[in-house]
JSON list of C-alpha atoms in Angstrom, two decimals:
[
{"chain": "A", "resi": 18, "resn": "GLN", "atom": "CA", "xyz": [22.20, 246.02, 17.25]},
{"chain": "A", "resi": 19, "resn": "LYS", "atom": "CA", "xyz": [20.37, 248.78, 15.73]},
{"chain": "A", "resi": 20, "resn": "GLN", "atom": "CA", "xyz": [22.22, 251.82, 15.11]},
{"chain": "A", "resi": 21, "resn": "ASN", "atom": "CA", "xyz": [20.53, 255.20, 16.07]},
{"chain": "A", "resi": 22, "resn": "MET", "atom": "CA", "xyz": [19.14, 257.07, 13.62]},
{"chain": "A", "resi": 23, "resn": "GLN", "atom": "CA", "xyz": [18.94, 260.84, 13.41]},
{"chain": "A", "resi": 24, "resn": "ILE", "atom": "CA", "xyz": [16.06, 262.17, 11.87]},
{"chain": "A", "resi": 25, "resn": "PHE", "atom": "CA", "xyz": [16.23, 265.58, 9.83]},
{"chain": "A", "resi": 26, "resn": "TYR", "atom": "CA", "xyz": [13.36, 267.79, 9.75]},
{"chain": "A", "resi": 27, "resn": "PRO", "atom": "CA", "xyz": [13.08, 270.22, 7.02]},
{"chain": "A", "resi": 28, "resn": "PRO", "atom": "CA", "xyz": [13.48, 274.23, 7.92]},
{"chain": "A", "resi": 29, "resn": "GLN", "atom": "CA", "xyz": [10.68, 276.21, 8.79]},
{"chain": "A", "resi": 30, "resn": "PHE", "atom": "CA", "xyz": [9.62, 278.79, 5.88]},
{"chain": "A", "resi": 31, "resn": "GLN", "atom": "CA", "xyz": [7.80, 281.74, 6.84]},
{"chain": "A", "resi": 32, "resn": "ALA", "atom": "CA", "xyz": [4.47, 281.86, 4.71]},
{"chain": "A", "resi": 33, "resn": "ILE", "atom": "CA", "xyz": [4.30, 284.44, 2.10]},
{"chain": "A", "resi": 34, "resn": "ASN", "atom": "CA", "xyz": [1.00, 286.50, 1.22]},
{"chain": "A", "resi": 35, "resn": "LEU", "atom": "CA", "xyz": [1.88, 286.16, -2.84]},
{"chain": "A", "resi": 36, "resn": "SER", "atom": "CA", "xyz": [-1.16, 288.53, -3.53]},
{"chain": "A", "resi": 37, "resn": "GLN", "atom": "CA", "xyz": [0.18, 291.09, -1.28]},
{"chain": "A", "resi": 38, "resn": "GLU", "atom": "CA", "xyz": [3.62, 290.72, -2.42]},
{"chain": "A", "resi": 39, "resn": "ARG", "atom": "CA", "xyz": [2.27, 291.08, -6.02]},
{"chain": "A", "resi": 40, "resn": "GLN", "atom": "CA", "xyz": [0.67, 294.29, -5.10]},
{"chain": "A", "resi": 41, "resn": "LYS", "atom": "CA", "xyz": [3.71, 295.54, -3.44]},
{"chain": "A", "resi": 42, "resn": "TYR", "atom": "CA", "xyz": [6.07, 295.00, -6.34]},
{"chain": "A", "resi": 43, "resn": "ASP", "atom": "CA", "xyz": [3.13, 296.41, -9.01]},
{"chain": "A", "resi": 44, "resn": "LYS", "atom": "CA", "xyz": [3.28, 299.66, -7.03]},
{"chain": "A", "resi": 45, "resn": "LEU", "atom": "CA", "xyz": [7.03, 299.80, -6.99]},
{"chain": "A", "resi": 46, "resn": "SER", "atom": "CA", "xyz": [7.26, 298.95, -10.60]},
{"chain": "A", "resi": 47, "resn": "ASP", "atom": "CA", "xyz": [4.94, 301.93, -11.44]},
{"chain": "A", "resi": 48, "resn": "LEU", "atom": "CA", "xyz": [7.15, 304.29, -9.58]},
{"chain": "A", "resi": 49, "resn": "TYR", "atom": "CA", "xyz": [10.38, 302.95, -10.97]},
{"chain": "A", "resi": 50, "resn": "SER", "atom": "CA", "xyz": [8.97, 303.43, -14.61]},
{"chain": "A", "resi": 51, "resn": "ILE", "atom": "CA", "xyz": [7.71, 307.14, -13.67]},
{"chain": "A", "resi": 52, "resn": "ILE", "atom": "CA", "xyz": [11.60, 307.74, -12.27]},
{"chain": "A", "resi": 53, "resn": "LEU", "atom": "CA", "xyz": [13.05, 306.00, -15.26]},
{"chain": "A", "resi": 54, "resn": "MET", "atom": "CA", "xyz": [10.80, 308.19, -18.15]},
{"chain": "A", "resi": 55, "resn": "VAL", "atom": "CA", "xyz": [11.73, 311.35, -16.12]},
{"chain": "A", "resi": 56, "resn": "GLU", "atom": "CA", "xyz": [15.48, 310.38, -16.37]},
{"chain": "A", "resi": 57, "resn": "HIS", "atom": "CA", "xyz": [15.02, 309.81, -20.29]},
{"chain": "A", "resi": 58, "resn": "LEU", "atom": "CA", "xyz": [13.16, 312.73, -20.43]},
{"chain": "A", "resi": 59, "resn": "GLU", "atom": "CA", "xyz": [15.92, 315.01, -18.67]},
{"chain": "A", "resi": 60, "resn": "LYS", "atom": "CA", "xyz": [18.35, 313.65, -20.84]},
{"chain": "A", "resi": 61, "resn": "MET", "atom": "CA", "xyz": [16.56, 314.39, -23.98]},
{"chain": "A", "resi": 62, "resn": "TRP", "atom": "CA", "xyz": [15.94, 318.10, -22.98]},
{"chain": "A", "resi": 63, "resn": "ILE", "atom": "CA", "xyz": [19.50, 318.46, -22.19]},
{"chain": "A", "resi": 64, "resn": "LYS", "atom": "CA", "xyz": [20.30, 317.70, -25.50]},
{"chain": "A", "resi": 65, "resn": "GLN", "atom": "CA", "xyz": [17.63, 319.55, -27.27]},
{"chain": "A", "resi": 66, "resn": "GLY", "atom": "CA", "xyz": [15.85, 316.82, -28.32]},
{"chain": "A", "resi": 67, "resn": "ILE", "atom": "CA", "xyz": [12.53, 318.21, -27.36]},
{"chain": "A", "resi": 68, "resn": "ASP", "atom": "CA", "xyz": [11.17, 321.47, -27.26]},
{"chain": "A", "resi": 69, "resn": "ASP", "atom": "CA", "xyz": [10.74, 323.40, -23.96]},
{"chain": "A", "resi": 70, "resn": "ASP", "atom": "CA", "xyz": [6.85, 323.46, -24.17]},
{"chain": "A", "resi": 71, "resn": "LYS", "atom": "CA", "xyz": [6.74, 319.78, -24.62]},
{"chain": "A", "resi": 72, "resn": "TYR", "atom": "CA", "xyz": [9.33, 318.97, -22.09]},
{"chain": "A", "resi": 73, "resn": "TYR", "atom": "CA", "xyz": [7.27, 321.17, -19.56]},
{"chain": "A", "resi": 74, "resn": "GLU", "atom": "CA", "xyz": [3.94, 319.34, -20.18]},
{"chain": "A", "resi": 75, "resn": "LYS", "atom": "CA", "xyz": [5.44, 315.80, -20.09]},
{"chain": "A", "resi": 76, "resn": "CYS", "atom": "CA", "xyz": [7.56, 316.59, -17.26]},
{"chain": "A", "resi": 77, "resn": "ASN", "atom": "CA", "xyz": [4.93, 318.26, -15.12]},
{"chain": "A", "resi": 78, "resn": "ASN", "atom": "CA", "xyz": [2.65, 315.29, -15.61]},
{"chain": "A", "resi": 79, "resn": "LEU", "atom": "CA", "xyz": [4.99, 312.70, -14.63]},
{"chain": "A", "resi": 80, "resn": "ILE", "atom": "CA", "xyz": [5.94, 314.84, -11.46]},
{"chain": "A", "resi": 81, "resn": "ILE", "atom": "CA", "xyz": [2.35, 314.83, -10.77]},
{"chain": "A", "resi": 82, "resn": "LYS", "atom": "CA", "xyz": [1.96, 311.14, -11.03]},
{"chain": "A", "resi": 83, "resn": "PHE", "atom": "CA", "xyz": [5.41, 310.45, -9.04]},
{"chain": "A", "resi": 84, "resn": "LYS", "atom": "CA", "xyz": [3.50, 312.35, -5.95]},
{"chain": "A", "resi": 85, "resn": "SER", "atom": "CA", "xyz": [0.48, 310.95, -6.27]},
{"chain": "A", "resi": 86, "resn": "LEU", "atom": "CA", "xyz": [2.37, 307.26, -5.82]},
{"chain": "A", "resi": 87, "resn": "LEU", "atom": "CA", "xyz": [4.09, 308.58, -3.09]},
{"chain": "A", "resi": 88, "resn": "PRO", "atom": "CA", "xyz": [1.20, 307.68, -0.46]},
{"chain": "A", "resi": 89, "resn": "VAL", "atom": "CA", "xyz": [1.02, 304.17, -2.16]},
{"chain": "A", "resi": 90, "resn": "ILE", "atom": "CA", "xyz": [4.33, 302.98, -1.55]},
{"chain": "A", "resi": 91, "resn": "GLN", "atom": "CA", "xyz": [4.46, 304.71, 2.14]},
{"chain": "A", "resi": 92, "resn": "PRO", "atom": "CA", "xyz": [4.02, 301.19, 3.53]},
{"chain": "A", "resi": 93, "resn": "TYR", "atom": "CA", "xyz": [7.36, 299.99, 1.94]},
{"chain": "A", "resi": 94, "resn": "TYR", "atom": "CA", "xyz": [9.21, 303.41, 1.76]},
{"chain": "A", "resi": 95, "resn": "SER", "atom": "CA", "xyz": [8.18, 306.29, 4.34]},
{"chain": "A", "resi": 96, "resn": "ASN", "atom": "CA", "xyz": [11.29, 308.48, 2.08]},
{"chain": "A", "resi": 97, "resn": "PRO", "atom": "CA", "xyz": [11.07, 308.38, -1.68]},
{"chain": "A", "resi": 98, "resn": "ILE", "atom": "CA", "xyz": [15.10, 308.86, -1.46]},
{"chain": "A", "resi": 99, "resn": "GLU", "atom": "CA", "xyz": [15.21, 305.49, 0.19]},
{"chain": "A", "resi": 100, "resn": "PHE", "atom": "CA", "xyz": [13.83, 304.13, -2.89]},
{"chain": "A", "resi": 101, "resn": "PHE", "atom": "CA", "xyz": [16.21, 305.66, -5.36]},
{"chain": "A", "resi": 102, "resn": "ASN", "atom": "CA", "xyz": [19.06, 304.56, -3.08]},
{"chain": "A", "resi": 103, "resn": "ASP", "atom": "CA", "xyz": [17.77, 300.87, -3.39]},
{"chain": "A", "resi": 104, "resn": "TYR", "atom": "CA", "xyz": [16.57, 300.39, -6.86]},
{"chain": "A", "resi": 105, "resn": "CYS", "atom": "CA", "xyz": [17.81, 303.46, -9.15]},
{"chain": "A", "resi": 106, "resn": "PRO", "atom": "CA", "xyz": [20.93, 305.09, -7.78]},
{"chain": "A", "resi": 107, "resn": "GLU", "atom": "CA", "xyz": [22.46, 306.05, -11.05]},
{"chain": "A", "resi": 108, "resn": "LEU", "atom": "CA", "xyz": [19.16, 307.94, -12.18]},
{"chain": "A", "resi": 109, "resn": "THR", "atom": "CA", "xyz": [20.56, 311.02, -10.66]},
{"chain": "A", "resi": 110, "resn": "SER", "atom": "CA", "xyz": [19.06, 313.27, -13.13]},
{"chain": "A", "resi": 111, "resn": "ALA", "atom": "CA", "xyz": [15.49, 311.72, -12.07]},
{"chain": "A", "resi": 112, "resn": "LYS", "atom": "CA", "xyz": [16.34, 312.49, -8.68]},
{"chain": "A", "resi": 113, "resn": "TYR", "atom": "CA", "xyz": [17.33, 316.17, -9.09]},
{"chain": "A", "resi": 114, "resn": "ARG", "atom": "CA", "xyz": [14.08, 316.73, -10.54]},
{"chain": "A", "resi": 115, "resn": "LEU", "atom": "CA", "xyz": [11.82, 314.62, -8.65]},
{"chain": "A", "resi": 116, "resn": "ILE", "atom": "CA", "xyz": [13.30, 314.86, -5.13]},
{"chain": "A", "resi": 117, "resn": "ASP", "atom": "CA", "xyz": [15.57, 317.90, -4.95]},
{"chain": "A", "resi": 118, "resn": "GLN", "atom": "CA", "xyz": [13.76, 320.41, -7.04]},
{"chain": "A", "resi": 119, "resn": "GLY", "atom": "CA", "xyz": [10.14, 318.63, -7.43]},
{"chain": "A", "resi": 120, "resn": "HIS", "atom": "CA", "xyz": [8.91, 321.01, -10.02]},
{"chain": "A", "resi": 121, "resn": "VAL", "atom": "CA", "xyz": [9.89, 322.32, -13.65]},
{"chain": "A", "resi": 122, "resn": "PRO", "atom": "CA", "xyz": [11.41, 325.86, -13.08]},
{"chain": "A", "resi": 123, "resn": "ASN", "atom": "CA", "xyz": [9.27, 328.73, -14.43]},
{"chain": "A", "resi": 124, "resn": "GLU", "atom": "CA", "xyz": [11.94, 330.08, -16.29]},
{"chain": "A", "resi": 125, "resn": "VAL", "atom": "CA", "xyz": [11.87, 326.96, -18.61]},
{"chain": "A", "resi": 126, "resn": "ILE", "atom": "CA", "xyz": [8.40, 328.25, -20.44]},
{"chain": "A", "resi": 127, "resn": "ASN", "atom": "CA", "xyz": [9.19, 331.98, -19.44]},
{"chain": "A", "resi": 128, "resn": "PRO", "atom": "CA", "xyz": [12.70, 332.91, -20.32]},
{"chain": "A", "resi": 129, "resn": "HIS", "atom": "CA", "xyz": [11.97, 336.19, -18.79]},
{"chain": "A", "resi": 130, "resn": "TYR", "atom": "CA", "xyz": [10.78, 335.11, -15.41]},
{"chain": "A", "resi": 131, "resn": "ASN", "atom": "CA", "xyz": [12.47, 336.97, -12.48]},
{"chain": "A", "resi": 132, "resn": "PRO", "atom": "CA", "xyz": [12.58, 334.95, -9.24]},
{"chain": "A", "resi": 133, "resn": "ASN", "atom": "CA", "xyz": [13.24, 337.88, -7.35]},
{"chain": "A", "resi": 134, "resn": "LYS", "atom": "CA", "xyz": [9.67, 339.24, -8.49]},
{"chain": "A", "resi": 135, "resn": "PRO", "atom": "CA", "xyz": [7.29, 336.38, -8.19]},
{"chain": "A", "resi": 136, "resn": "ASN", "atom": "CA", "xyz": [3.93, 336.69, -9.52]},
{"chain": "A", "resi": 137, "resn": "ASP", "atom": "CA", "xyz": [1.66, 336.80, -6.80]},
{"chain": "A", "resi": 138, "resn": "ASN", "atom": "CA", "xyz": [-0.98, 334.80, -8.69]},
{"chain": "A", "resi": 139, "resn": "ILE", "atom": "CA", "xyz": [1.63, 331.76, -9.01]},
{"chain": "A", "resi": 140, "resn": "ILE", "atom": "CA", "xyz": [1.08, 329.27, -5.94]},
{"chain": "A", "resi": 141, "resn": "PRO", "atom": "CA", "xyz": [4.20, 326.98, -5.53]},
{"chain": "A", "resi": 142, "resn": "GLN", "atom": "CA", "xyz": [3.38, 323.37, -5.82]},
{"chain": "A", "resi": 143, "resn": "PRO", "atom": "CA", "xyz": [3.88, 321.28, -2.69]},
{"chain": "A", "resi": 144, "resn": "SER", "atom": "CA", "xyz": [7.31, 319.53, -2.25]},
{"chain": "A", "resi": 145, "resn": "ILE", "atom": "CA", "xyz": [8.14, 315.94, -2.18]},
{"chain": "A", "resi": 146, "resn": "ALA", "atom": "CA", "xyz": [8.96, 315.77, 1.20]},
{"chain": "A", "resi": 147, "resn": "LEU", "atom": "CA", "xyz": [5.72, 318.00, 2.24]},
{"chain": "A", "resi": 148, "resn": "ILE", "atom": "CA", "xyz": [3.78, 315.54, 0.56]},
{"chain": "A", "resi": 149, "resn": "ALA", "atom": "CA", "xyz": [5.71, 312.58, 2.22]},
{"chain": "A", "resi": 150, "resn": "GLU", "atom": "CA", "xyz": [5.42, 314.41, 5.57]},
{"chain": "A", "resi": 151, "resn": "THR", "atom": "CA", "xyz": [1.71, 314.82, 5.34]},
{"chain": "A", "resi": 152, "resn": "THR", "atom": "CA", "xyz": [1.10, 311.04, 4.48]},
{"chain": "A", "resi": 153, "resn": "GLN", "atom": "CA", "xyz": [3.13, 310.05, 7.47]},
{"chain": "A", "resi": 154, "resn": "TYR", "atom": "CA", "xyz": [1.09, 311.93, 9.75]},
{"chain": "A", "resi": 155, "resn": "PHE", "atom": "CA", "xyz": [-2.03, 310.50, 8.15]},
{"chain": "A", "resi": 156, "resn": "ILE", "atom": "CA", "xyz": [-0.85, 307.24, 9.06]},
{"chain": "A", "resi": 157, "resn": "THR", "atom": "CA", "xyz": [0.56, 307.71, 12.27]},
{"chain": "A", "resi": 158, "resn": "ILE", "atom": "CA", "xyz": [-2.52, 309.13, 13.59]},
{"chain": "A", "resi": 159, "resn": "ILE", "atom": "CA", "xyz": [-4.60, 306.31, 11.73]},
{"chain": "A", "resi": 160, "resn": "ASP", "atom": "CA", "xyz": [-2.67, 303.55, 13.16]},
{"chain": "A", "resi": 161, "resn": "ALA", "atom": "CA", "xyz": [-2.73, 305.36, 16.67]},
{"chain": "A", "resi": 162, "resn": "LEU", "atom": "CA", "xyz": [-6.59, 305.59, 16.58]},
{"chain": "A", "resi": 163, "resn": "GLU", "atom": "CA", "xyz": [-6.60, 301.88, 15.58]},
{"chain": "A", "resi": 164, "resn": "LEU", "atom": "CA", "xyz": [-4.31, 300.84, 18.48]},
{"chain": "A", "resi": 165, "resn": "GLY", "atom": "CA", "xyz": [-6.79, 302.42, 20.91]},
{"chain": "A", "resi": 166, "resn": "LEU", "atom": "CA", "xyz": [-5.56, 305.94, 21.42]},
{"chain": "A", "resi": 167, "resn": "CYS", "atom": "CA", "xyz": [-8.07, 308.03, 22.90]},
{"chain": "A", "resi": 168, "resn": "ASP", "atom": "CA", "xyz": [-6.67, 310.29, 25.51]},
{"chain": "A", "resi": 169, "resn": "VAL", "atom": "CA", "xyz": [-6.84, 314.14, 24.48]},
{"chain": "A", "resi": 170, "resn": "ASP", "atom": "CA", "xyz": [-3.52, 315.03, 25.34]},
{"chain": "A", "resi": 171, "resn": "GLU", "atom": "CA", "xyz": [-2.23, 312.20, 23.14]},
{"chain": "A", "resi": 172, "resn": "ILE", "atom": "CA", "xyz": [-4.55, 312.89, 20.09]},
{"chain": "A", "resi": 173, "resn": "TYR", "atom": "CA", "xyz": [-4.37, 316.41, 19.82]},
{"chain": "A", "resi": 174, "resn": "PRO", "atom": "CA", "xyz": [-0.22, 316.70, 19.05]},
{"chain": "A", "resi": 175, "resn": "GLU", "atom": "CA", "xyz": [-0.50, 314.18, 16.37]},
{"chain": "A", "resi": 176, "resn": "LEU", "atom": "CA", "xyz": [-3.75, 315.98, 14.77]},
{"chain": "A", "resi": 177, "resn": "LYS", "atom": "CA", "xyz": [-1.68, 319.43, 15.21]},
{"chain": "A", "resi": 178, "resn": "ARG", "atom": "CA", "xyz": [1.03, 318.24, 13.33]},
{"chain": "A", "resi": 179, "resn": "LEU", "atom": "CA", "xyz": [-1.37, 317.07, 10.57]},
{"chain": "A", "resi": 180, "resn": "CYS", "atom": "CA", "xyz": [-3.26, 320.29, 10.19]},
{"chain": "A", "resi": 181, "resn": "ASP", "atom": "CA", "xyz": [-0.09, 322.18, 10.01]},
{"chain": "A", "resi": 182, "resn": "SER", "atom": "CA", "xyz": [1.23, 320.17, 7.44]},
{"chain": "A", "resi": 183, "resn": "LEU", "atom": "CA", "xyz": [-1.99, 320.53, 5.24]},
{"chain": "A", "resi": 184, "resn": "GLN", "atom": "CA", "xyz": [-1.88, 323.96, 5.98]},
{"chain": "A", "resi": 185, "resn": "SER", "atom": "CA", "xyz": [1.39, 324.35, 4.46]},
{"chain": "A", "resi": 186, "resn": "ILE", "atom": "CA", "xyz": [-0.02, 323.10, 1.09]},
{"chain": "A", "resi": 187, "resn": "LYS", "atom": "CA", "xyz": [-1.01, 326.22, -0.55]},
{"chain": "A", "resi": 188, "resn": "THR", "atom": "CA", "xyz": [-2.53, 324.73, -3.47]},
{"chain": "A", "resi": 189, "resn": "MET", "atom": "CA", "xyz": [-5.14, 323.07, -1.50]},
{"chain": "A", "resi": 190, "resn": "LYS", "atom": "CA", "xyz": [-7.85, 325.34, -0.94]},
{"chain": "A", "resi": 191, "resn": "ASP", "atom": "CA", "xyz": [-9.16, 326.05, 2.82]},
{"chain": "A", "resi": 192, "resn": "SER", "atom": "CA", "xyz": [-12.57, 324.99, 1.71]},
{"chain": "A", "resi": 193, "resn": "ASN", "atom": "CA", "xyz": [-11.31, 321.43, 0.77]},
{"chain": "A", "resi": 194, "resn": "GLU", "atom": "CA", "xyz": [-13.12, 318.90, 3.07]},
{"chain": "A", "resi": 195, "resn": "CYS", "atom": "CA", "xyz": [-9.94, 317.37, 4.14]},
{"chain": "A", "resi": 196, "resn": "LYS", "atom": "CA", "xyz": [-8.89, 320.44, 5.70]},
{"chain": "A", "resi": 197, "resn": "VAL", "atom": "CA", "xyz": [-11.99, 321.47, 7.00]},
{"chain": "A", "resi": 198, "resn": "LYS", "atom": "CA", "xyz": [-12.97, 318.53, 8.86]},
{"chain": "A", "resi": 199, "resn": "MET", "atom": "CA", "xyz": [-9.12, 318.02, 10.36]},
{"chain": "A", "resi": 200, "resn": "ASN", "atom": "CA", "xyz": [-9.43, 321.66, 11.50]},
{"chain": "A", "resi": 201, "resn": "GLN", "atom": "CA", "xyz": [-12.61, 320.90, 13.08]},
{"chain": "A", "resi": 202, "resn": "TRP", "atom": "CA", "xyz": [-11.63, 318.25, 14.98]},
{"chain": "A", "resi": 203, "resn": "LEU", "atom": "CA", "xyz": [-8.65, 320.04, 16.18]},
{"chain": "A", "resi": 204, "resn": "GLN", "atom": "CA", "xyz": [-11.06, 323.01, 17.34]},
{"chain": "A", "resi": 205, "resn": "LYS", "atom": "CA", "xyz": [-13.00, 320.39, 19.02]},
{"chain": "A", "resi": 206, "resn": "LEU", "atom": "CA", "xyz": [-10.00, 318.78, 20.95]},
{"chain": "A", "resi": 207, "resn": "GLN", "atom": "CA", "xyz": [-8.83, 322.24, 21.87]},
{"chain": "A", "resi": 208, "resn": "THR", "atom": "CA", "xyz": [-12.14, 323.01, 23.88]},
{"chain": "A", "resi": 209, "resn": "MET", "atom": "CA", "xyz": [-11.76, 319.74, 25.96]},
{"chain": "A", "resi": 210, "resn": "LYS", "atom": "CA", "xyz": [-9.37, 319.39, 28.81]},
{"chain": "A", "resi": 211, "resn": "ALA", "atom": "CA", "xyz": [-6.15, 317.26, 28.51]},
{"chain": "A", "resi": 212, "resn": "SER", "atom": "CA", "xyz": [-7.26, 314.78, 30.94]},
{"chain": "A", "resi": 213, "resn": "ASP", "atom": "CA", "xyz": [-10.39, 314.07, 28.86]},
{"chain": "A", "resi": 214, "resn": "LYS", "atom": "CA", "xyz": [-10.87, 310.70, 26.77]},
{"chain": "A", "resi": 215, "resn": "LEU", "atom": "CA", "xyz": [-12.67, 310.59, 23.47]},
{"chain": "A", "resi": 216, "resn": "ASN", "atom": "CA", "xyz": [-15.76, 308.37, 24.15]},
{"chain": "A", "resi": 217, "resn": "LYS", "atom": "CA", "xyz": [-16.72, 305.00, 21.79]},
{"chain": "A", "resi": 218, "resn": "GLU", "atom": "CA", "xyz": [-18.72, 307.44, 19.49]},
{"chain": "A", "resi": 219, "resn": "GLN", "atom": "CA", "xyz": [-16.38, 310.11, 19.24]},
{"chain": "A", "resi": 220, "resn": "ILE", "atom": "CA", "xyz": [-13.26, 307.47, 18.25]},
{"chain": "A", "resi": 221, "resn": "LYS", "atom": "CA", "xyz": [-15.58, 305.80, 15.63]},
{"chain": "A", "resi": 222, "resn": "GLN", "atom": "CA", "xyz": [-16.24, 309.30, 14.11]},
{"chain": "A", "resi": 223, "resn": "ILE", "atom": "CA", "xyz": [-12.81, 310.69, 13.92]},
{"chain": "A", "resi": 224, "resn": "LYS", "atom": "CA", "xyz": [-11.35, 307.45, 12.63]},
{"chain": "A", "resi": 225, "resn": "PHE", "atom": "CA", "xyz": [-14.11, 307.94, 9.98]},
{"chain": "A", "resi": 226, "resn": "ASP", "atom": "CA", "xyz": [-13.37, 311.68, 9.12]},
{"chain": "A", "resi": 227, "resn": "ILE", "atom": "CA", "xyz": [-9.46, 310.93, 9.43]},
{"chain": "A", "resi": 228, "resn": "SER", "atom": "CA", "xyz": [-9.67, 308.02, 6.69]},
{"chain": "A", "resi": 229, "resn": "ASN", "atom": "CA", "xyz": [-11.90, 309.98, 4.29]},
{"chain": "A", "resi": 230, "resn": "ALA", "atom": "CA", "xyz": [-9.65, 313.08, 4.65]},
{"chain": "A", "resi": 231, "resn": "TYR", "atom": "CA", "xyz": [-6.76, 310.51, 3.68]},
{"chain": "A", "resi": 232, "resn": "GLN", "atom": "CA", "xyz": [-8.85, 309.33, 0.89]},
{"chain": "A", "resi": 233, "resn": "GLN", "atom": "CA", "xyz": [-9.26, 312.95, -0.21]},
{"chain": "A", "resi": 234, "resn": "PHE", "atom": "CA", "xyz": [-5.78, 313.91, 0.07]},
{"chain": "A", "resi": 235, "resn": "HIS", "atom": "CA", "xyz": [-4.98, 311.07, -2.22]},
{"chain": "A", "resi": 236, "resn": "SER", "atom": "CA", "xyz": [-7.64, 312.47, -5.00]},
{"chain": "A", "resi": 237, "resn": "PHE", "atom": "CA", "xyz": [-6.18, 316.08, -4.49]},
{"chain": "A", "resi": 238, "resn": "LEU", "atom": "CA", "xyz": [-2.49, 314.53, -5.44]},
{"chain": "A", "resi": 239, "resn": "LYS", "atom": "CA", "xyz": [-3.98, 312.77, -8.36]},
{"chain": "A", "resi": 240, "resn": "GLN", "atom": "CA", "xyz": [-5.74, 316.15, -9.66]},
{"chain": "A", "resi": 241, "resn": "LYS", "atom": "CA", "xyz": [-2.75, 318.23, -9.30]}
]
């Protein structure tokens, strides 16, 4: 008499795009290396192992690079604090400089600097939180349009938040094409009724303009 044989099937595995995974961890490793360099630089400066001028120059460059990478890692970490918590919670000096302050204090290079009498010519650098917020607004409206959003009363609030956030970045000139295009679309929507819908040609154009503005925002961060 034949015995019943039980057949075992191998478990199902989810397919992984190795190229995408490699790109993801390349970007995250770039961010981690910058954080690590800032941590070492902070410790050197505290121990007076580096002159103030050199510290200011190197730290500023690293902060600029850190800020320019935030939009790149946005798909994986919408908030850089989450990245710190996951990968480098022990790097507290770097977190303080990059997240809590987001800049090198003016008194480092100017011991006579008085915060109560700021120089009107000095424009504050955008904070990490503001850059992350602006990036999120860009991604939100781009995703919404890709999903078929075309009602004016739904597009307008998203675009308004983006424009307000861009306007808060004082180091970006009002003549910057990124600000100009987004404000032009905001003004156009303001002339339309809430019940109106953008037609196919308008949807195509606003997608194009917002995508270009997002790239210009990236370029602006890299130049700072």
